Amino acid sequence: MNTNAVTVDVVRFWRGRLLFLAWLRWVMEFCLVWGCAAATSTAWALDAWTQTNGPPGGTFTAFAVDSSTTPSTLYVGTDGGGVFKSTNGGAQWSAVNTGLTSRYVYTLAIDSGTLYAGTDGGGVFKSVNGGTQWNAVNTGLTSRYVRALTIDSGTLYAGTGGGVFKSTNGGTQWNAVNTGLTNSQVFSLAIGSGTLYAGTSGGVFKSTNGGAQWNAVNTGLTSSYVYTLAIDSGTLYAGTNGGSVFKSTNGGTQWTAANTGLTNGQVLSLAIDSGKLYAGTNGSGVFKSTNGAVSSNSQLSNLTVSIGSGAATLSPSFSATALTYSATVQSASATVTPTAWINDSVLTVNGNAATSGVGVPVALNPGVNSILVQLVSGDETTTTTYTVNITRQVIAPDMPTNVQAVAGMAGSGQVSVSWTPPTSGGTSALTGFIVNGNPSGGCTAAVGTNSCTVSGLNFGTSHSFMVTATNADGASTTSVVSNAVVPQNTQAITFPAQGSPNYSVNGTYSINPLASASSGLGVTYSSSSPTICGVSGTSMNMVSAGACIVAANQGGNVAYVAASQVTQTVIIQRGNNTITFPPQGSQPYTQSGSFALSPVATGESSQPVTYSSTTPSVCTISGTLVTKQAVGTCTIAANQAADNNWSAAPQTTQSISITAGTNTITFPAQGGQTYFTGGSFTVNPVATASSGLAVTYGSSTPTVCSVSGTNVQMISAGTCTITANQAGDATWGPATPVPQNVTIAKGANTITFPAQAAQTFAANGSFAINPLATATSGLTVTYTSTTASICTVAGTTVIMVAAGTCTIAADQAGNGNWVAATQVLQNVQVGQRTNTITFPAQANQTFVANGTFAINPLATASSNLPITYSSLTGSVCTVASTTVTMVAAGTCNLAADQAGDSNWDAAVQVTRALSITGVTPGAPTNVQATPAGPGQVTVTWTAPANTGGGITSYLVTAQPGGQTCTPTPATATTCTMTGLTNGQTYTFAVEAMNGAGSSSSGGNPPATSNPATPLVNPQAFTGTVPAGAGGNAGAAVGVTVSGGGNTCVFEHITVLSVSSASTAPPSHLNFPNGLLDFALNGCDASDVQVTLTLPSPLPQGGRYWKLSHDVWAPYANAVTQAGSTTVTLSLRDGGPGDDDGQVNGRIVDPGQVAVATNPADTSGTTAVPTLSPASIAMLALGLAWFGWKRKSRR
């Protein structure tokens, strides 16, 4: 949304009506304070008013009263004249405008003696001394078109063309509070009981939290332009454009028109005093209401019928225009709650007075009950009757549910019956419950008791029950039948003592004598000690020895409950145990050998069978593992201890034959060996015999190796076969010989090649390899070159080919016993020759912008290779080939380099320094001056092309006054000069400085900027008519600019003498107010209006004259009127009135206002074209007097 465009429309609307509205607000608010005669009316009526001695012209737009003084102090805001003040009831007025830079004041507010003024374009101003001094308080106020101000407990709110703003510190800081405020054109504000209301071009908005959140409240508000708001004891009034006055008694939730007697629909102002409501209209004067502007509305906004805590359903759903409704209930009473659309209507229910929103109890008879709700409008012009037909139904209670029967204690013959009461008791309260049994029995229960006990029932007979609910209107249907229950009797068991049998695996024992039940029913048996015994029927199964507990039970039947369990303990004694030990196979002897018993011995006991040896010299035993000690008969004894079920078993033995052992050799694999002359190695690991006897060795390959003990002697490379032997003894037989092959690999052959001394390159030069390389095999080493481009080798002599790294390879090929040696390389550095540079001294130079000079004399190299040059001081000089380019004054350091080649090394860099002497710089160009705020102008420029060897600083001088400014940093091309006189037009000269002096001292006069005029308000100027201009000399001339966008402001402006014109005007022209020269900057392509306020009225014949192509002519787009003190120019960037004729954001419009000595004489004049930029030159402005009363111009 374009807020600026909307704001302009609002300004145009208000200014077009302010002459009337200002008078209306003044007299109305004056009468509210001082009292005026008025006719009394029950609705609206025109009042009689008495005019006071108002401010000059009477055109004002705001009014405020400070009641803390005696008499009250009156303030009025005017449309262009600022604020006026009266301390004697309006008899005299005085202007109080010091510091008030915007004189279009549209709203005033007072808080504890502090006065606030909302202005058109200037924002909010504040005065703490009754208007003597004003200060702008606009920080954060982004919209400066303020139409409404209101204060609540020290919090200040401003309604603007950009929404609502809030300040909690007297305007020091503003914050926008517009969340939910979907229309930002705020015309009015009102606050009551902490609730803030805003009247906008889109209706009324409401905030209950100080503007943090807004909500539209426009139901019933048929006119969206709300110009004024007022609050009286909770009643909210809105004055609208075309809809007259609306009122709401519920905080804006509903609105209704309150216009009886109000004949004008455009209400611009509302005020309340002691219950009286005043409305100011556009063209029909002021109307007054003494009864709150009662409305003609007699409608409901809501109607409900409720029963207890619930709501009855109306048919149809409520609508303000539907008059007849029906509802069906089952209650003997209901509550009817009517809510009036507006609270000034008279409300009755069935003829009895009622209050809006408060429920009215109504008794209901069975059948249809007609309820009449009637409203009479506050102005007694309309009556509306609503009819509600309520049908009361009579219904018996619902039947009880969830009927449950539970048998009582066995032997009691009782059953407890419970149920869930019905959710609906019908149309009257429940009175009780009746329980009936089948085939017999019953009971009753009171309301609130949902169970009862039925007694005297037969054991073993099935009974079920039904329940009925009753109320005053009858009984419910019988409930669903309950579950069936059977009352039961008790019984007991007799169980005699039992015998003590011996344990046997899977043994059984019959229960004897058996148990019996007093009911005569059969008894069943079970084991309570399942780890000892189990029971099946009347037979007991043995699990282990111990105490077997047998339980006797009788589970009852339909007539008897289960009997209490009875137990008897049967002691099961231990059984007799024997060991089974099968025969064992014979075992061959092995030294420290062992074997496991197999099969092992077994017994009946759960204890393990244990073993021992009765022949420890032949064998020993641990667990079931037998260790062989010698050849012979090994006897093993088996034993088993008693356990819980079995006694200890008698010992049993078995004999095992240990026969003589077998002798075997284990000969592990041997590691490979590498041949060397006279070499030997040891058998490792050695062979072992299972008998533990010593092993002997021999060689099966005598041409490769021989063996002595465990030492093997290498004869040649190849496969050496070693045989291991063991002859045995009386206990062990001879072992089978075992061979092992050992691979004897060729010997490792390595070359040692010592480092070689570096050489200096000489064409066809040679040198001997020294020291020579040697091989560990003792065989001869041969040599080759791997870098033929650097060197070659013949025997042990190296021939140099070029400088570089000469790589010599040493090789040895090996033989039958030695492998070929790995090639070994040695690098011999063939060095380059030394390269040197000779660089003679260079002559000093004088700086010339972009100047060059040749290096002379040139540098030379001992290698005769070409030299390259560079600059070591790029900020002073640069080098290309042998040409030096001057960059700045200073020391220029030149470097000479020679990179060498393959045979010559790079030469050491040689430098030469020379001085470049600076000269004075050229003058800066393109000097531009732009006002930057009160007393400030920012000057920018372009650095000179000729810096004279480098700029060190700039100096800016203002004329008149000679004030200076230096930039920061010193070489920056912009500087803001402060402390200038507002309203004085300045030009600025810029000088460049360096070590040789200033641009001016070098014969370069400084360039002068365009004129610039600092102003307090960049869109307003006040000047003085210069001397020699006639009777108006020394008088004030005011000039303002509007349009062209928010940034369109004065760049410079001044009032000059007539003699300052570049071309003298025609002699018949008189310029009583001097000449006006100005330029605007920051303007867009829209029209711009420049308004002049002159010190005296224009006489007949006053016209605007411009100078175009050295010819004076009237300007067609100027509005003048004899007797007026204002002159208006219409200008456009690049169009009418723009002297430079370019669309560049600047409008240059020097000119004058002239009064012809003979007003009718227009001879020799030619109208200046207004649409041709080329023909627009200087504007001639006739400065005249500006009065307080002015007509709307927008």
Short mmCIF file of N, CA and C in Angstrom, two decimals, residues 712-802:
data_model
loop_
_atom_site.label_atom_id
_atom_site.label_comp_id
_atom_site.label_asym_id
_atom_site.label_seq_id
_atom_site.Cartn_x
_atom_site.Cartn_y
_atom_site.Cartn_z
N VAL A 712 75.12 -78.58 10.56
CA VAL A 712 75.06 -78.87 9.14
C VAL A 712 76.03 -77.93 8.45
N GLN A 713 76.96 -78.48 7.60
CA GLN A 713 77.95 -77.70 6.87
C GLN A 713 77.49 -77.53 5.43
N MET A 714 77.37 -76.21 4.94
CA MET A 714 76.95 -75.94 3.56
C MET A 714 78.10 -76.17 2.62
N ILE A 715 77.86 -77.03 1.55
CA ILE A 715 78.87 -77.32 0.54
C ILE A 715 78.55 -76.54 -0.74
N SER A 716 77.26 -76.43 -1.08
CA SER A 716 76.82 -75.66 -2.26
C SER A 716 75.34 -75.32 -2.07
N ALA A 717 74.88 -74.43 -2.96
CA ALA A 717 73.42 -74.14 -2.95
C ALA A 717 72.67 -75.33 -3.51
N GLY A 718 71.43 -75.60 -3.01
CA GLY A 718 70.64 -76.75 -3.47
C GLY A 718 69.77 -77.25 -2.36
N THR A 719 69.26 -78.57 -2.49
CA THR A 719 68.40 -79.16 -1.47
C THR A 719 69.23 -80.08 -0.62
N CYS A 720 69.31 -79.79 0.70
CA CYS A 720 70.05 -80.59 1.69
C CYS A 720 69.03 -81.45 2.42
N THR A 721 69.16 -82.87 2.31
CA THR A 721 68.22 -83.79 2.97
C THR A 721 68.88 -84.33 4.22
N ILE A 722 68.24 -84.09 5.43
CA ILE A 722 68.75 -84.53 6.74
C ILE A 722 67.82 -85.62 7.24
N THR A 723 68.37 -86.82 7.71
CA THR A 723 67.57 -87.96 8.19
C THR A 723 67.73 -88.06 9.70
N ALA A 724 66.55 -88.21 10.45
CA ALA A 724 66.55 -88.39 11.91
C ALA A 724 66.31 -89.87 12.21
N ASN A 725 67.10 -90.47 13.20
CA ASN A 725 67.01 -91.90 13.53
C ASN A 725 66.95 -92.06 15.05
N GLN A 726 66.18 -93.23 15.55
CA GLN A 726 66.16 -93.61 16.98
C GLN A 726 66.10 -95.13 17.02
N ALA A 727 67.11 -95.80 17.65
CA ALA A 727 67.27 -97.28 17.60
C ALA A 727 66.40 -98.00 18.61
N GLY A 728 65.77 -97.35 19.62
CA GLY A 728 64.95 -98.00 20.63
C GLY A 728 65.80 -98.61 21.73
N ASP A 729 65.07 -99.32 22.79
CA ASP A 729 65.74 -100.02 23.89
C ASP A 729 64.84 -101.16 24.32
N ALA A 730 65.05 -101.65 25.53
CA ALA A 730 64.27 -102.82 25.98
C ALA A 730 62.79 -102.52 26.09
N THR A 731 62.43 -101.26 26.42
CA THR A 731 61.02 -100.92 26.61
C THR A 731 60.40 -100.41 25.32
N TRP A 732 61.19 -99.76 24.51
CA TRP A 732 60.67 -99.12 23.28
C TRP A 732 61.33 -99.77 22.06
N GLY A 733 60.59 -100.02 20.98
CA GLY A 733 61.12 -100.55 19.74
C GLY A 733 61.79 -99.46 18.93
N PRO A 734 62.62 -99.85 17.83
CA PRO A 734 63.26 -98.83 17.00
C PRO A 734 62.21 -98.00 16.26
N ALA A 735 62.54 -96.71 16.10
CA ALA A 735 61.60 -95.79 15.39
C ALA A 735 61.90 -95.81 13.91
N THR A 736 60.91 -95.50 13.08
CA THR A 736 61.09 -95.36 11.63
C THR A 736 61.83 -94.06 11.36
N PRO A 737 62.98 -94.09 10.50
CA PRO A 737 63.71 -92.84 10.22
C PRO A 737 62.78 -91.79 9.56
N VAL A 738 63.03 -90.53 9.84
CA VAL A 738 62.21 -89.42 9.30
C VAL A 738 63.15 -88.42 8.65
N PRO A 739 63.00 -88.10 7.29
CA PRO A 739 63.85 -87.10 6.65
C PRO A 739 63.20 -85.70 6.66
N GLN A 740 64.04 -84.67 6.52
CA GLN A 740 63.58 -83.30 6.33
C GLN A 740 64.50 -82.64 5.31
N ASN A 741 63.91 -81.90 4.32
CA ASN A 741 64.68 -81.19 3.30
C ASN A 741 64.89 -79.74 3.73
N VAL A 742 66.11 -79.26 3.56
CA VAL A 742 66.45 -77.87 3.84
C VAL A 742 66.93 -77.24 2.54
N THR A 743 66.24 -76.16 2.09
CA THR A 743 66.63 -75.46 0.87
C THR A 743 67.73 -74.46 1.19
N ILE A 744 68.94 -74.61 0.45
CA ILE A 744 70.03 -73.66 0.62
C ILE A 744 70.01 -72.78 -0.61
N ALA A 745 69.49 -71.53 -0.44
CA ALA A 745 69.35 -70.61 -1.56
C ALA A 745 70.68 -69.97 -1.89
N LYS A 746 70.75 -69.41 -3.14
CA LYS A 746 71.94 -68.68 -3.52
C LYS A 746 72.21 -67.55 -2.54
N GLY A 747 73.50 -67.17 -2.38
CA GLY A 747 73.89 -66.13 -1.44
C GLY A 747 73.49 -64.74 -1.91
N ALA A 748 73.16 -63.89 -0.95
CA ALA A 748 72.80 -62.50 -1.26
C ALA A 748 74.02 -61.74 -1.72
N ASN A 749 73.87 -61.03 -2.82
CA ASN A 749 74.96 -60.28 -3.43
C ASN A 749 74.62 -58.81 -3.38
N THR A 750 75.36 -57.98 -2.67
CA THR A 750 75.04 -56.55 -2.54
C THR A 750 76.23 -55.72 -2.94
N ILE A 751 75.94 -54.53 -3.47
CA ILE A 751 76.96 -53.60 -3.96
C ILE A 751 77.07 -52.43 -3.00
N THR A 752 78.28 -52.04 -2.71
CA THR A 752 78.55 -50.81 -1.95
C THR A 752 79.19 -49.83 -2.91
N PHE A 753 78.47 -48.64 -3.10
CA PHE A 753 78.94 -47.65 -4.09
C PHE A 753 79.08 -46.32 -3.34
N PRO A 754 80.29 -45.94 -2.97
CA PRO A 754 80.48 -44.70 -2.20
C PRO A 754 80.08 -43.47 -3.02
N ALA A 755 79.79 -42.35 -2.30
CA ALA A 755 79.45 -41.08 -2.95
C ALA A 755 80.62 -40.56 -3.76
N GLN A 756 80.28 -39.80 -4.85
CA GLN A 756 81.27 -39.27 -5.76
C GLN A 756 81.35 -37.75 -5.59
N ALA A 757 82.48 -37.18 -5.83
CA ALA A 757 82.67 -35.73 -5.69
C ALA A 757 81.98 -34.99 -6.82
N ALA A 758 81.43 -33.77 -6.52
CA ALA A 758 80.80 -32.93 -7.55
C ALA A 758 81.85 -32.44 -8.53
N GLN A 759 81.37 -32.13 -9.76
CA GLN A 759 82.26 -31.67 -10.82
C GLN A 759 81.71 -30.36 -11.38
N THR A 760 82.58 -29.58 -11.94
CA THR A 760 82.16 -28.35 -12.64
C THR A 760 82.21 -28.63 -14.14
N PHE A 761 81.11 -28.22 -14.80
CA PHE A 761 80.99 -28.57 -16.21
C PHE A 761 82.10 -27.96 -17.05
N ALA A 762 82.63 -28.83 -17.96
CA ALA A 762 83.58 -28.39 -18.99
C ALA A 762 83.27 -29.18 -20.24
N ALA A 763 83.18 -28.53 -21.35
CA ALA A 763 82.83 -29.22 -22.60
C ALA A 763 83.81 -30.36 -22.86
N ASN A 764 83.27 -31.61 -23.08
CA ASN A 764 84.04 -32.84 -23.33
C ASN A 764 84.96 -33.20 -22.18
N GLY A 765 84.73 -32.62 -21.01
CA GLY A 765 85.54 -32.97 -19.85
C GLY A 765 85.19 -34.35 -19.33
N SER A 766 86.11 -34.99 -18.56
CA SER A 766 85.86 -36.32 -18.00
C SER A 766 86.48 -36.40 -16.61
N PHE A 767 86.03 -37.45 -15.88
CA PHE A 767 86.60 -37.70 -14.54
C PHE A 767 86.44 -39.18 -14.25
N ALA A 768 87.32 -39.73 -13.37
CA ALA A 768 87.29 -41.16 -13.02
C ALA A 768 86.36 -41.39 -11.85
N ILE A 769 85.68 -42.58 -11.87
CA ILE A 769 84.85 -42.98 -10.73
C ILE A 769 85.79 -43.26 -9.58
N ASN A 770 85.56 -42.59 -8.45
CA ASN A 770 86.47 -42.73 -7.32
C ASN A 770 85.76 -42.25 -6.05
N PRO A 771 85.67 -43.16 -5.06
CA PRO A 771 86.12 -44.56 -5.02
C PRO A 771 85.22 -45.48 -5.83
N LEU A 772 85.74 -46.69 -6.19
CA LEU A 772 84.97 -47.65 -6.97
C LEU A 772 83.98 -48.38 -6.09
N ALA A 773 82.97 -49.03 -6.73
CA ALA A 773 81.99 -49.85 -6.02
C ALA A 773 82.55 -51.24 -5.80
N THR A 774 82.09 -51.98 -4.73
CA THR A 774 82.47 -53.36 -4.43
C THR A 774 81.22 -54.19 -4.21
N ALA A 775 81.32 -55.60 -4.43
CA ALA A 775 80.19 -56.52 -4.22
C ALA A 775 80.55 -57.49 -3.12
N THR A 776 79.58 -57.91 -2.30
CA THR A 776 79.83 -58.86 -1.21
C THR A 776 80.24 -60.22 -1.73
N SER A 777 79.88 -60.57 -2.98
CA SER A 777 80.29 -61.85 -3.59
C SER A 777 81.75 -61.83 -4.00
N GLY A 778 82.37 -60.63 -4.03
CA GLY A 778 83.75 -60.50 -4.48
C GLY A 778 83.87 -60.47 -5.98
N LEU A 779 82.73 -60.55 -6.72
CA LEU A 779 82.74 -60.55 -8.17
C LEU A 779 82.90 -59.11 -8.67
N THR A 780 83.31 -58.94 -9.97
CA THR A 780 83.61 -57.63 -10.54
C THR A 780 82.34 -56.83 -10.78
N VAL A 781 82.38 -55.49 -10.49
CA VAL A 781 81.24 -54.57 -10.67
C VAL A 781 81.43 -53.84 -11.99
N THR A 782 80.29 -53.65 -12.77
CA THR A 782 80.32 -52.89 -14.02
C THR A 782 79.51 -51.60 -13.83
N TYR A 783 79.80 -50.53 -14.75
CA TYR A 783 79.20 -49.21 -14.59
C TYR A 783 78.52 -48.77 -15.89
N THR A 784 77.40 -48.03 -15.80
CA THR A 784 76.71 -47.40 -16.94
C THR A 784 76.14 -46.05 -16.48
N SER A 785 75.76 -45.18 -17.48
CA SER A 785 75.11 -43.88 -17.16
C SER A 785 73.61 -43.99 -17.46
N THR A 786 72.77 -43.48 -16.54
CA THR A 786 71.32 -43.43 -16.80
C THR A 786 70.89 -42.05 -17.24
N THR A 787 71.85 -41.11 -17.35
CA THR A 787 71.55 -39.73 -17.78
C THR A 787 72.48 -39.37 -18.92
N ALA A 788 72.20 -39.97 -20.11
CA ALA A 788 73.10 -39.79 -21.25
C ALA A 788 73.17 -38.35 -21.72
N SER A 789 72.12 -37.56 -21.44
CA SER A 789 72.17 -36.15 -21.86
C SER A 789 73.09 -35.33 -20.98
N ILE A 790 73.51 -35.88 -19.82
CA ILE A 790 74.39 -35.16 -18.90
C ILE A 790 75.79 -35.77 -18.96
N CYS A 791 75.87 -37.17 -19.03
CA CYS A 791 77.16 -37.82 -18.98
C CYS A 791 77.09 -39.20 -19.61
N THR A 792 78.25 -39.76 -20.00
CA THR A 792 78.37 -41.14 -20.46
C THR A 792 79.52 -41.78 -19.69
N VAL A 793 79.58 -43.20 -19.70
CA VAL A 793 80.59 -43.92 -18.92
C VAL A 793 81.29 -44.92 -19.85
N ALA A 794 82.58 -45.02 -19.74
CA ALA A 794 83.39 -46.03 -20.43
C ALA A 794 84.33 -46.63 -19.40
N GLY A 795 84.04 -47.91 -19.01
CA GLY A 795 84.81 -48.53 -17.94
C GLY A 795 84.53 -47.80 -16.65
N THR A 796 85.56 -47.20 -16.07
CA THR A 796 85.40 -46.41 -14.84
C THR A 796 85.60 -44.94 -15.10
N THR A 797 85.53 -44.49 -16.43
CA THR A 797 85.72 -43.09 -16.77
C THR A 797 84.38 -42.47 -17.17
N VAL A 798 84.06 -41.26 -16.61
CA VAL A 798 82.81 -40.54 -16.90
C VAL A 798 83.14 -39.36 -17.78
N ILE A 799 82.39 -39.20 -18.94
CA ILE A 799 82.58 -38.07 -19.85
C ILE A 799 81.40 -37.11 -19.67
N MET A 800 81.64 -35.78 -19.38
CA MET A 800 80.60 -34.76 -19.17
C MET A 800 80.00 -34.32 -20.50
N VAL A 801 78.65 -34.34 -20.57
CA VAL A 801 77.93 -33.89 -21.76
C VAL A 801 77.33 -32.50 -21.51
N ALA A 802 76.75 -32.27 -20.34
CA ALA A 802 76.14 -30.98 -19.99
C ALA A 802 76.11 -30.85 -18.48
#
